[in-house]
Amino acid sequence: MEITMEKILVTRSSMPELDEYVDEIKDIFESHWLTNMGVKHNQLEEKLAEYLKVRNILLFSNGHMALELLIQAMGLTGEVITTPFTFASTTHAIVRNGLTPVFCDVNPEDYTIDVTKIEELITDRTSAILPVHVYGHLCDVEAIDSIAKKHNLKVIYDAAHTFGEEYKGRGVATFGNASIFSFHATKVFNTIEGGAVCFNSSENGLREKLYGIKNFGIWDEELIKDVGANAKMNEFQAAMGLCNLRHIDRELAKRKAVVARYNERLSGVDGIRISKEQKDVTSNYAYYPVIFEPEVFGRSRDDIYELLKVNEIYARKYFYPLTNTFDCYKGMFDMGNTPVALDLSKKVLTLPLYADLRLDQVDRICDIILGK
Ligand SMILES: *Cc1c(COP(=O)(O)O)cnc(C)c1O
């Protein structure tokens, strides 16, 4: 008899019931207004500003374009201090703006930028710091803020992983000069593809500039002020967002239960390191990264990855390889400058985590990891 195993992917997109989505897009079929800041787009902006507790929000076609065009709109120059332990998008957005990423190491506690190593990387060409709230772990926003103030630098957060999180009761996107979110299908909240720039600060004209740049730099019919791109969120994306936002609290509660089960099974195991809850941060349970110390645990990250794979469980090596080792950047950066990130990238495995992952599936995954 052939035994068929249940396939488990690292994530599974949250979706509303089909009827709910069909209901939401009916207006679009009546109005024939498909994109270019339509009714759904504007409704979603309003609802997200409220949910994220942030004053300004602009929606984009995806998170990457939000970041790339934010860098352009802020007029950054020269060098930007960032981390290599992230998704390709963060580094590419800097380079595609003609700027030089300067890689700071991450700290071994929560894998965000090591704030004790930022200042030594600042030169007279540095214009900004671009840290990542990786896995939803909040950066040390207070230390970053004081370094930025002291050296007169801008701060942009890649907040792609921190949808809906709060720190001391404040929305995460209220820190720094601005933050970007991703609403990609695989993220905690999705609009199929999508993203946003958010900011609280009253940055001079930033809202108007971004609004133009995501639409070819067109300010009005006869005034084209910027060399813009096309990165608008369309009405079908926004409709998906309006539906998914109605269910976000339930989705987060389900994710929380999955994380609790993983923690129960994997905490206290020698050679396995799981993430700690951060003080004063309300988590969104976006990812479940596990660090495997091969000398202690007996098996390496790659061993576990393969072992899960033959059992039809597809964990991901987020974030391996480091962005400063990518082929497209060959010879440009020295990964030896970010030793903590390099070590993590060889030991980390992100386990399956999504709202509908059942607890018996979590148990099966943990049994395999623990050799039970
Ligand atoms: C997903 C992601 C992005 C890019 O978002 P897209 O919506 O996929 O373009 C940027 N940064 C990080 C850290 C991400 O995980």
mmCIF file of C-alpha atoms and ligand atoms in Angstrom:
data_model
loop_
_atom_site.group_PDB
_atom_site.id
_atom_site.type_symbol
_atom_site.label_atom_id
_atom_site.label_comp_id
_atom_site.label_asym_id
_atom_site.label_seq_id
_atom_site.Cartn_x
_atom_site.Cartn_y
_atom_site.Cartn_z
ATOM 1 C CA MET A 1 0.000 0.000 0.000
ATOM 2 C CA GLU A 2 1.282 3.434 -0.900
ATOM 3 C CA ILE A 3 1.195 5.943 1.889
ATOM 4 C CA THR A 4 0.440 9.459 0.711
ATOM 5 C CA MET A 5 1.839 12.190 2.873
ATOM 6 C CA GLU A 6 0.144 15.493 3.416
ATOM 7 C CA LYS A 7 2.176 18.205 1.771
ATOM 8 C CA ILE A 8 2.884 21.257 3.970
ATOM 9 C CA LEU A 9 4.330 24.422 2.456
ATOM 10 C CA VAL A 10 6.053 27.156 4.466
ATOM 11 C CA THR A 11 3.011 29.373 4.062
ATOM 12 C CA ARG A 12 -0.510 29.444 2.680
ATOM 13 C CA SER A 13 -2.220 32.671 1.663
ATOM 14 C CA SER A 14 -5.122 33.938 3.721
ATOM 15 C CA MET A 15 -8.247 34.376 1.588
ATOM 16 C CA PRO A 16 -11.847 35.386 2.229
ATOM 17 C CA GLU A 17 -14.744 33.178 1.185
ATOM 18 C CA LEU A 18 -15.311 33.434 -2.558
ATOM 19 C CA ASP A 19 -18.776 34.974 -2.035
ATOM 20 C CA GLU A 20 -17.328 37.739 0.083
ATOM 21 C CA TYR A 21 -14.805 38.682 -2.591
ATOM 22 C CA VAL A 22 -17.413 38.507 -5.364
ATOM 23 C CA ASP A 23 -19.617 40.791 -3.311
ATOM 24 C CA GLU A 24 -16.756 43.240 -2.838
ATOM 25 C CA ILE A 25 -15.871 43.451 -6.553
ATOM 26 C CA LYS A 26 -19.499 43.935 -7.745
ATOM 27 C CA ASP A 27 -19.103 47.722 -7.487
ATOM 28 C CA ILE A 28 -16.061 47.538 -9.757
ATOM 29 C CA PHE A 29 -18.108 45.809 -12.457
ATOM 30 C CA GLU A 30 -20.702 48.555 -12.160
ATOM 31 C CA SER A 31 -18.317 51.516 -12.189
ATOM 32 C CA HIS A 32 -15.788 50.126 -14.724
ATOM 33 C CA TRP A 33 -13.116 51.965 -12.658
ATOM 34 C CA LEU A 34 -10.360 49.351 -12.427
ATOM 35 C CA THR A 35 -7.302 51.229 -11.186
ATOM 36 C CA ASN A 36 -5.802 54.723 -10.659
ATOM 37 C CA MET A 37 -6.785 55.425 -7.060
ATOM 38 C CA GLY A 38 -10.406 54.297 -7.224
ATOM 39 C CA VAL A 39 -13.031 53.913 -4.524
ATOM 40 C CA LYS A 40 -11.728 50.571 -3.182
ATOM 41 C CA HIS A 41 -8.172 51.889 -3.108
ATOM 42 C CA ASN A 42 -9.234 54.925 -1.111
ATOM 43 C CA GLN A 43 -11.374 52.884 1.269
ATOM 44 C CA LEU A 44 -8.495 50.519 1.950
ATOM 45 C CA GLU A 45 -6.113 53.412 2.591
ATOM 46 C CA GLU A 46 -8.490 54.847 5.149
ATOM 47 C CA LYS A 47 -9.122 51.547 6.921
ATOM 48 C CA LEU A 48 -5.423 50.628 6.989
ATOM 49 C CA ALA A 49 -4.379 54.001 8.396
ATOM 50 C CA GLU A 50 -6.754 53.347 11.269
ATOM 51 C CA TYR A 51 -5.700 49.723 11.791
ATOM 52 C CA LEU A 52 -1.986 50.530 11.610
ATOM 53 C CA LYS A 53 -2.368 53.633 13.791
ATOM 54 C CA VAL A 54 -0.430 55.815 11.391
ATOM 55 C CA ARG A 55 -1.187 59.268 9.995
ATOM 56 C CA ASN A 56 -0.068 58.885 6.367
ATOM 57 C CA ILE A 57 -0.397 55.864 4.092
ATOM 58 C CA LEU A 58 0.029 55.420 0.342
ATOM 59 C CA LEU A 59 -0.760 52.123 -1.351
ATOM 60 C CA PHE A 60 1.492 50.555 -3.982
ATOM 61 C CA SER A 61 1.420 47.672 -6.462
ATOM 62 C CA ASN A 62 3.820 45.761 -4.203
ATOM 63 C CA GLY A 63 6.147 46.250 -1.248
ATOM 64 C CA HIS A 64 9.290 46.419 -3.331
ATOM 65 C CA MET A 65 8.079 49.352 -5.422
ATOM 66 C CA ALA A 66 6.943 51.075 -2.237
ATOM 67 C CA LEU A 67 10.515 50.869 -0.944
ATOM 68 C CA GLU A 68 12.245 51.683 -4.214
ATOM 69 C CA LEU A 69 10.078 54.743 -4.840
ATOM 70 C CA LEU A 70 10.248 55.880 -1.207
ATOM 71 C CA ILE A 71 14.048 56.008 -1.493
ATOM 72 C CA GLN A 72 13.667 58.064 -4.679
ATOM 73 C CA ALA A 73 11.064 60.389 -3.165
ATOM 74 C CA MET A 74 13.209 61.065 -0.089
ATOM 75 C CA GLY A 75 16.092 62.028 -2.353
ATOM 76 C CA LEU A 76 18.659 59.836 -0.601
ATOM 77 C CA THR A 77 22.231 60.037 -1.869
ATOM 78 C CA GLY A 78 25.543 58.189 -1.541
ATOM 79 C CA GLU A 79 25.568 55.430 1.058
ATOM 80 C CA VAL A 80 22.743 53.760 2.948
ATOM 81 C CA ILE A 81 23.441 51.631 6.034
ATOM 82 C CA THR A 82 21.400 48.424 6.027
ATOM 83 C CA THR A 83 21.625 44.695 6.848
ATOM 84 C CA PRO A 84 22.211 41.686 4.561
ATOM 85 C CA PHE A 85 20.002 39.320 6.605
ATOM 86 C CA THR A 86 16.821 40.112 4.672
ATOM 87 C CA PHE A 87 14.868 39.453 1.518
ATOM 88 C CA ALA A 88 16.509 40.476 -1.792
ATOM 89 C CA SER A 89 14.160 43.455 -2.079
ATOM 90 C CA THR A 90 15.785 45.555 0.654
ATOM 91 C CA THR A 91 19.247 45.617 -0.921
ATOM 92 C CA HIS A 92 18.013 45.742 -4.519
ATOM 93 C CA ALA A 93 15.885 48.814 -3.742
ATOM 94 C CA ILE A 94 19.000 50.700 -2.606
ATOM 95 C CA VAL A 95 21.149 49.599 -5.551
ATOM 96 C CA ARG A 96 18.407 50.236 -8.138
ATOM 97 C CA ASN A 97 18.352 53.857 -6.912
ATOM 98 C CA GLY A 98 22.040 54.152 -7.797
ATOM 99 C CA LEU A 99 23.057 54.164 -4.124
ATOM 100 C CA THR A 100 25.626 52.078 -2.243
ATOM 101 C CA PRO A 101 24.436 49.720 0.484
ATOM 102 C CA VAL A 102 26.801 49.623 3.467
ATOM 103 C CA PHE A 103 26.202 46.426 5.406
ATOM 104 C CA CYS A 104 25.953 46.499 9.160
ATOM 105 C CA ASP A 105 25.899 43.240 11.091
ATOM 106 C CA VAL A 106 22.822 42.025 12.967
ATOM 107 C CA ASN A 107 22.648 41.244 16.677
ATOM 108 C CA PRO A 108 22.481 37.591 17.745
ATOM 109 C CA GLU A 109 19.432 38.204 19.977
ATOM 110 C CA ASP A 110 16.710 39.178 17.530
ATOM 111 C CA TYR A 111 18.643 39.330 14.215
ATOM 112 C CA THR A 112 17.843 43.008 13.601
ATOM 113 C CA ILE A 113 20.540 45.642 12.939
ATOM 114 C CA ASP A 114 23.239 45.717 15.646
ATOM 115 C CA VAL A 115 22.871 49.294 16.879
ATOM 116 C CA THR A 116 26.326 49.228 18.490
ATOM 117 C CA LYS A 117 27.913 48.831 15.032
ATOM 118 C CA ILE A 118 26.070 51.515 13.080
ATOM 119 C CA GLU A 119 28.125 54.582 14.000
ATOM 120 C CA GLU A 120 31.463 53.143 12.859
ATOM 121 C CA LEU A 121 29.959 52.746 9.351
ATOM 122 C CA ILE A 122 28.846 56.368 8.994
ATOM 123 C CA THR A 123 30.881 58.425 6.504
ATOM 124 C CA ASP A 124 30.363 61.857 4.969
ATOM 125 C CA ARG A 125 28.517 60.082 2.132
ATOM 126 C CA THR A 126 25.945 58.393 4.394
ATOM 127 C CA SER A 127 22.417 59.728 3.895
ATOM 128 C CA ALA A 128 20.232 57.163 5.637
ATOM 129 C CA ILE A 129 19.801 54.018 7.714
ATOM 130 C CA LEU A 130 17.507 51.326 6.308
ATOM 131 C CA PRO A 131 16.965 48.666 8.986
ATOM 132 C CA VAL A 132 14.649 45.647 8.676
ATOM 133 C CA HIS A 133 12.180 44.467 11.339
ATOM 134 C CA VAL A 134 13.156 40.953 10.319
ATOM 135 C CA TYR A 135 10.623 38.148 11.058
ATOM 136 C CA GLY A 136 8.512 40.810 12.763
ATOM 137 C CA HIS A 137 11.206 41.390 15.408
ATOM 138 C CA LEU A 138 11.241 45.092 16.110
ATOM 139 C CA CYS A 139 14.574 46.908 15.678
ATOM 140 C CA ASP A 140 15.870 49.007 18.546
ATOM 141 C CA VAL A 141 13.938 52.018 17.258
ATOM 142 C CA GLU A 142 15.004 54.258 20.131
ATOM 143 C CA ALA A 143 18.750 53.733 19.628
ATOM 144 C CA ILE A 144 18.382 54.098 15.864
ATOM 145 C CA ASP A 145 16.452 57.313 16.341
ATOM 146 C CA SER A 146 19.139 58.857 18.523
ATOM 147 C CA ILE A 147 21.963 57.834 16.152
ATOM 148 C CA ALA A 148 20.031 59.277 13.202
ATOM 149 C CA LYS A 149 19.383 62.558 15.027
ATOM 150 C CA LYS A 150 23.006 62.886 16.114
ATOM 151 C CA HIS A 151 24.332 62.396 12.568
ATOM 152 C CA ASN A 152 21.446 64.037 10.722
ATOM 153 C CA LEU A 153 20.455 60.871 8.831
ATOM 154 C CA LYS A 154 17.086 59.727 7.501
ATOM 155 C CA VAL A 155 15.615 56.415 8.691
ATOM 156 C CA ILE A 156 13.468 54.164 6.519
ATOM 157 C CA TYR A 157 12.227 50.899 8.006
ATOM 158 C CA ASP A 158 11.603 47.810 5.930
ATOM 159 C CA ALA A 159 8.544 46.797 7.942
ATOM 160 C CA ALA A 160 7.422 44.144 5.435
ATOM 161 C CA HIS A 161 7.214 41.582 8.265
ATOM 162 C CA THR A 162 5.560 43.719 10.939
ATOM 163 C CA PHE A 163 2.016 44.295 9.691
ATOM 164 C CA GLY A 164 -0.189 45.321 12.603
ATOM 165 C CA GLU A 165 2.486 45.209 15.277
ATOM 166 C CA GLU A 166 2.664 47.808 18.010
ATOM 167 C CA TYR A 167 5.449 48.957 20.269
ATOM 168 C CA LYS A 168 4.410 50.531 23.568
ATOM 169 C CA GLY A 169 0.974 51.025 22.042
ATOM 170 C CA ARG A 170 2.285 52.856 18.971
ATOM 171 C CA GLY A 171 1.898 51.513 15.437
ATOM 172 C CA VAL A 172 5.275 50.240 14.161
ATOM 173 C CA ALA A 173 5.098 52.440 11.083
ATOM 174 C CA THR A 174 5.210 55.594 13.183
ATOM 175 C CA PHE A 175 8.963 55.222 13.802
ATOM 176 C CA GLY A 176 11.689 56.735 11.648
ATOM 177 C CA ASN A 177 10.939 59.024 8.714
ATOM 178 C CA ALA A 178 8.865 56.344 6.974
ATOM 179 C CA SER A 179 8.249 52.589 6.768
ATOM 180 C CA ILE A 180 7.170 50.211 4.041
ATOM 181 C CA PHE A 181 4.877 47.195 4.309
ATOM 182 C CA SER A 182 4.418 44.308 1.898
ATOM 183 C CA PHE A 183 0.965 42.894 1.246
ATOM 184 C CA HIS A 184 2.274 40.036 -0.884
ATOM 185 C CA ALA A 185 0.268 36.800 -0.968
ATOM 186 C CA THR A 186 2.695 35.185 1.477
ATOM 187 C CA LYS A 187 2.547 37.910 4.110
ATOM 188 C CA VAL A 188 0.359 38.116 7.234
ATOM 189 C CA PHE A 189 -2.041 40.488 5.448
ATOM 190 C CA ASN A 190 -2.309 40.331 1.671
ATOM 191 C CA THR A 191 -3.808 42.228 -1.248
ATOM 192 C CA ILE A 192 -2.593 39.439 -3.630
ATOM 193 C CA GLU A 193 0.387 41.661 -4.495
ATOM 194 C CA GLY A 194 0.622 45.009 -2.789
ATOM 195 C CA GLY A 195 2.430 47.283 -0.429
ATOM 196 C CA ALA A 196 2.387 50.627 1.333
ATOM 197 C CA VAL A 197 4.514 53.504 2.494
ATOM 198 C CA CYS A 198 3.502 54.801 5.930
ATOM 199 C CA PHE A 199 4.747 57.692 8.025
ATOM 200 C CA ASN A 200 3.698 59.861 10.895
ATOM 201 C CA SER A 201 6.233 62.604 10.469
ATOM 202 C CA SER A 202 5.132 65.674 8.588
ATOM 203 C CA GLU A 203 7.825 65.120 5.959
ATOM 204 C CA ASN A 204 7.738 68.113 3.675
ATOM 205 C CA GLY A 205 5.607 67.212 0.645
ATOM 206 C CA LEU A 206 6.460 63.505 0.884
ATOM 207 C CA ARG A 207 2.886 62.395 0.418
ATOM 208 C CA GLU A 208 2.401 64.480 -2.737
ATOM 209 C CA LYS A 209 5.754 63.397 -4.135
ATOM 210 C CA LEU A 210 5.062 59.678 -3.606
ATOM 211 C CA TYR A 211 1.563 60.039 -5.021
ATOM 212 C CA GLY A 212 3.092 61.452 -8.190
ATOM 213 C CA ILE A 213 6.044 59.074 -8.437
ATOM 214 C CA LYS A 214 3.860 55.943 -8.287
ATOM 215 C CA ASN A 215 1.961 57.331 -11.290
ATOM 216 C CA PHE A 216 4.746 58.316 -13.733
ATOM 217 C CA GLY A 217 5.481 61.527 -11.835
ATOM 218 C CA ILE A 218 2.249 63.038 -13.093
ATOM 219 C CA TRP A 219 0.951 65.710 -10.715
ATOM 220 C CA ASP A 220 -1.781 66.886 -13.032
ATOM 221 C CA GLU A 221 -2.592 66.519 -16.720
ATOM 222 C CA GLU A 222 0.037 68.990 -17.826
ATOM 223 C CA LEU A 223 2.482 68.914 -14.934
ATOM 224 C CA ILE A 224 4.948 65.997 -14.852
ATOM 225 C CA LYS A 225 7.350 66.831 -12.037
ATOM 226 C CA ASP A 226 9.270 63.586 -11.413
ATOM 227 C CA VAL A 227 10.802 60.708 -13.373
ATOM 228 C CA GLY A 228 8.226 58.374 -11.912
ATOM 229 C CA ALA A 229 7.323 54.739 -12.353
ATOM 230 C CA ASN A 230 4.033 52.879 -12.410
ATOM 231 C CA ALA A 231 3.331 51.274 -9.051
ATOM 232 C CA LYS A 232 -0.346 51.853 -8.376
ATOM 233 C CA MET A 233 -2.535 49.377 -6.490
ATOM 234 C CA ASN A 234 -5.531 48.358 -8.607
ATOM 235 C CA GLU A 235 -9.131 47.971 -7.460
ATOM 236 C CA PHE A 236 -9.118 44.147 -7.408
ATOM 237 C CA GLN A 237 -6.079 44.142 -5.138
ATOM 238 C CA ALA A 238 -7.719 46.719 -2.865
ATOM 239 C CA ALA A 239 -10.944 44.667 -2.785
ATOM 240 C CA MET A 240 -8.962 41.621 -1.622
ATOM 241 C CA GLY A 241 -7.389 43.811 1.051
ATOM 242 C CA LEU A 242 -10.775 45.072 2.271
ATOM 243 C CA CYS A 243 -11.961 41.461 2.629
ATOM 244 C CA ASN A 244 -8.805 40.181 4.315
ATOM 245 C CA LEU A 245 -8.723 43.107 6.737
ATOM 246 C CA ARG A 246 -12.166 42.081 8.084
ATOM 247 C CA HIS A 247 -10.675 38.770 9.224
ATOM 248 C CA ILE A 248 -7.212 39.859 10.322
ATOM 249 C CA ASP A 249 -7.826 39.558 14.072
ATOM 250 C CA ARG A 250 -9.057 35.975 13.713
ATOM 251 C CA GLU A 251 -6.096 35.138 11.479
ATOM 252 C CA LEU A 252 -3.643 36.561 14.022
ATOM 253 C CA ALA A 253 -5.265 34.572 16.834
ATOM 254 C CA LYS A 254 -4.869 31.364 14.837
ATOM 255 C CA ARG A 255 -1.232 32.167 14.098
ATOM 256 C CA LYS A 256 -0.664 32.799 17.788
ATOM 257 C CA ALA A 257 -1.960 29.323 18.645
ATOM 258 C CA VAL A 258 0.377 27.738 16.085
ATOM 259 C CA VAL A 259 3.361 29.625 17.511
ATOM 260 C CA ALA A 260 2.395 28.611 21.056
ATOM 261 C CA ARG A 261 2.407 24.951 20.010
ATOM 262 C CA TYR A 262 5.803 25.249 18.316
ATOM 263 C CA ASN A 263 7.175 26.972 21.436
ATOM 264 C CA GLU A 264 5.806 24.225 23.653
ATOM 265 C CA ARG A 265 7.481 21.537 21.559
ATOM 266 C CA LEU A 266 10.791 23.222 20.723
ATOM 267 C CA SER A 267 11.725 25.357 23.721
ATOM 268 C CA GLY A 268 14.385 24.008 26.041
ATOM 269 C CA VAL A 269 15.795 21.606 23.430
ATOM 270 C CA ASP A 270 19.603 21.669 23.441
ATOM 271 C CA GLY A 271 21.005 23.053 20.206
ATOM 272 C CA ILE A 272 17.737 24.641 19.072
ATOM 273 C CA ARG A 273 17.185 28.360 19.474
ATOM 274 C CA ILE A 274 13.744 29.887 19.036
ATOM 275 C CA SER A 275 12.753 33.546 19.123
ATOM 276 C CA LYS A 276 11.873 35.191 22.405
ATOM 277 C CA GLU A 277 8.904 37.486 22.803
ATOM 278 C CA GLN A 278 10.035 41.084 22.666
ATOM 279 C CA LYS A 279 9.197 43.362 25.553
ATOM 280 C CA ASP A 280 6.453 45.914 24.823
ATOM 281 C CA VAL A 281 5.900 44.523 21.299
ATOM 282 C CA THR A 282 2.587 42.977 20.232
ATOM 283 C CA SER A 283 3.664 40.249 17.823
ATOM 284 C CA ASN A 284 1.926 39.377 14.554
ATOM 285 C CA TYR A 285 3.342 35.828 14.550
ATOM 286 C CA ALA A 286 4.556 36.257 10.982
ATOM 287 C CA TYR A 287 7.399 33.709 10.907
ATOM 288 C CA TYR A 288 8.852 30.890 12.965
ATOM 289 C CA PRO A 289 12.631 30.968 12.550
ATOM 290 C CA VAL A 290 14.634 28.272 14.314
ATOM 291 C CA ILE A 291 18.433 28.276 14.738
ATOM 292 C CA PHE A 292 20.073 24.849 14.712
ATOM 293 C CA GLU A 293 23.492 24.623 16.371
ATOM 294 C CA PRO A 294 24.851 21.479 14.681
ATOM 295 C CA GLU A 295 27.575 20.690 17.268
ATOM 296 C CA VAL A 296 25.000 20.649 20.052
ATOM 297 C CA PHE A 297 21.860 19.456 18.272
ATOM 298 C CA GLY A 298 23.707 16.792 16.310
ATOM 299 C CA ARG A 299 22.175 17.717 12.990
ATOM 300 C CA SER A 300 22.608 20.792 10.833
ATOM 301 C CA ARG A 301 20.001 23.153 9.403
ATOM 302 C CA ASP A 302 20.547 21.576 5.993
ATOM 303 C CA ASP A 303 20.010 18.074 7.457
ATOM 304 C CA ILE A 304 16.695 19.163 8.962
ATOM 305 C CA TYR A 305 15.667 20.939 5.769
ATOM 306 C CA GLU A 306 16.229 17.726 3.778
ATOM 307 C CA LEU A 307 14.594 15.541 6.397
ATOM 308 C CA LEU A 308 11.450 17.672 6.343
ATOM 309 C CA LYS A 309 11.487 17.731 2.548
ATOM 310 C CA VAL A 310 11.427 13.932 2.188
ATOM 311 C CA ASN A 311 8.384 14.100 4.452
ATOM 312 C CA GLU A 312 6.725 16.584 2.061
ATOM 313 C CA ILE A 313 7.245 19.484 4.468
ATOM 314 C CA TYR A 314 8.761 22.522 2.830
ATOM 315 C CA ALA A 315 10.505 24.790 5.330
ATOM 316 C CA ARG A 316 12.569 27.683 3.904
ATOM 317 C CA LYS A 317 16.107 28.874 4.521
ATOM 318 C CA TYR A 318 15.078 32.491 5.194
ATOM 319 C CA PHE A 319 17.511 34.293 4.976
ATOM 320 C CA TYR A 320 20.108 32.347 3.086
ATOM 321 C CA PRO A 321 22.100 33.404 1.168
ATOM 322 C CA LEU A 322 22.857 36.834 2.632
ATOM 323 C CA THR A 323 22.187 39.636 0.147
ATOM 324 C CA ASN A 324 25.838 40.718 0.287
ATOM 325 C CA THR A 325 26.810 37.321 -1.189
ATOM 326 C CA PHE A 326 24.354 37.379 -4.128
ATOM 327 C CA ASP A 327 25.810 36.565 -7.566
ATOM 328 C CA CYS A 328 24.672 39.928 -8.907
ATOM 329 C CA TYR A 329 26.865 41.644 -6.269
ATOM 330 C CA LYS A 330 29.928 39.444 -6.784
ATOM 331 C CA GLY A 331 33.135 41.153 -5.692
ATOM 332 C CA MET A 332 31.349 44.208 -4.335
ATOM 333 C CA PHE A 333 30.908 43.372 -0.654
ATOM 334 C CA ASP A 334 32.726 41.377 2.027
ATOM 335 C CA MET A 335 30.480 38.960 3.910
ATOM 336 C CA GLY A 336 33.267 38.780 6.500
ATOM 337 C CA ASN A 337 32.104 42.211 7.675
ATOM 338 C CA THR A 338 28.815 40.719 8.872
ATOM 339 C CA PRO A 339 29.907 37.554 10.719
ATOM 340 C CA VAL A 340 26.817 37.211 12.927
ATOM 341 C CA ALA A 341 24.502 37.432 9.923
ATOM 342 C CA LEU A 342 26.684 34.961 8.024
ATOM 343 C CA ASP A 343 26.542 32.457 10.873
ATOM 344 C CA LEU A 344 22.769 32.831 11.239
ATOM 345 C CA SER A 345 22.225 32.380 7.517
ATOM 346 C CA LYS A 346 23.829 28.939 7.744
ATOM 347 C CA LYS A 347 21.855 27.845 10.797
ATOM 348 C CA VAL A 348 18.368 29.277 10.372
ATOM 349 C CA LEU A 349 15.316 27.469 9.096
ATOM 350 C CA THR A 350 11.880 29.072 8.888
ATOM 351 C CA LEU A 351 9.223 26.508 9.708
ATOM 352 C CA PRO A 352 5.747 26.389 8.141
ATOM 353 C CA LEU A 353 3.435 28.941 9.749
ATOM 354 C CA TYR A 354 0.038 30.132 8.593
ATOM 355 C CA ALA A 355 -3.368 30.666 10.154
ATOM 356 C CA ASP A 356 -4.852 27.368 8.950
ATOM 357 C CA LEU A 357 -1.888 25.195 9.923
ATOM 358 C CA ARG A 358 -3.385 22.567 12.245
ATOM 359 C CA LEU A 359 -1.812 21.771 15.600
ATOM 360 C CA ASP A 360 -1.481 18.090 14.651
ATOM 361 C CA GLN A 361 0.533 19.248 11.640
ATOM 362 C CA VAL A 362 2.769 21.298 13.953
ATOM 363 C CA ASP A 363 3.229 18.170 16.055
ATOM 364 C CA ARG A 364 4.166 16.125 12.989
ATOM 365 C CA ILE A 365 6.764 18.738 11.997
ATOM 366 C CA CYS A 366 8.227 18.821 15.524
ATOM 367 C CA ASP A 367 8.272 15.013 15.781
ATOM 368 C CA ILE A 368 10.371 14.850 12.631
ATOM 369 C CA ILE A 369 12.745 17.578 13.828
ATOM 370 C CA LEU A 370 13.133 15.955 17.245
ATOM 371 C CA GLY A 371 13.478 12.451 15.813
ATOM 372 C CA LYS A 372 10.415 11.124 17.620
HETATM 373 C C1 LIG B 1 8.265 40.581 1.022
HETATM 374 C C2 LIG B 1 9.357 41.523 1.353
HETATM 375 C C3 LIG B 1 9.615 42.689 0.600
HETATM 376 C C4 LIG B 1 9.000 42.971 -0.741
HETATM 377 O O1 LIG B 1 7.660 42.933 -0.806
HETATM 378 P P1 LIG B 1 6.857 42.538 -2.115
HETATM 379 O O2 LIG B 1 5.467 42.956 -1.774
HETATM 380 O O3 LIG B 1 6.993 41.067 -2.313
HETATM 381 O O4 LIG B 1 7.412 43.315 -3.259
HETATM 382 C C5 LIG B 1 10.567 43.574 1.063
HETATM 383 N N1 LIG B 1 11.275 43.326 2.170
HETATM 384 C C6 LIG B 1 11.093 42.210 2.899
HETATM 385 C C7 LIG B 1 11.900 42.011 4.127
HETATM 386 C C8 LIG B 1 10.148 41.267 2.501
HETATM 387 O O5 LIG B 1 10.007 40.130 3.191
#
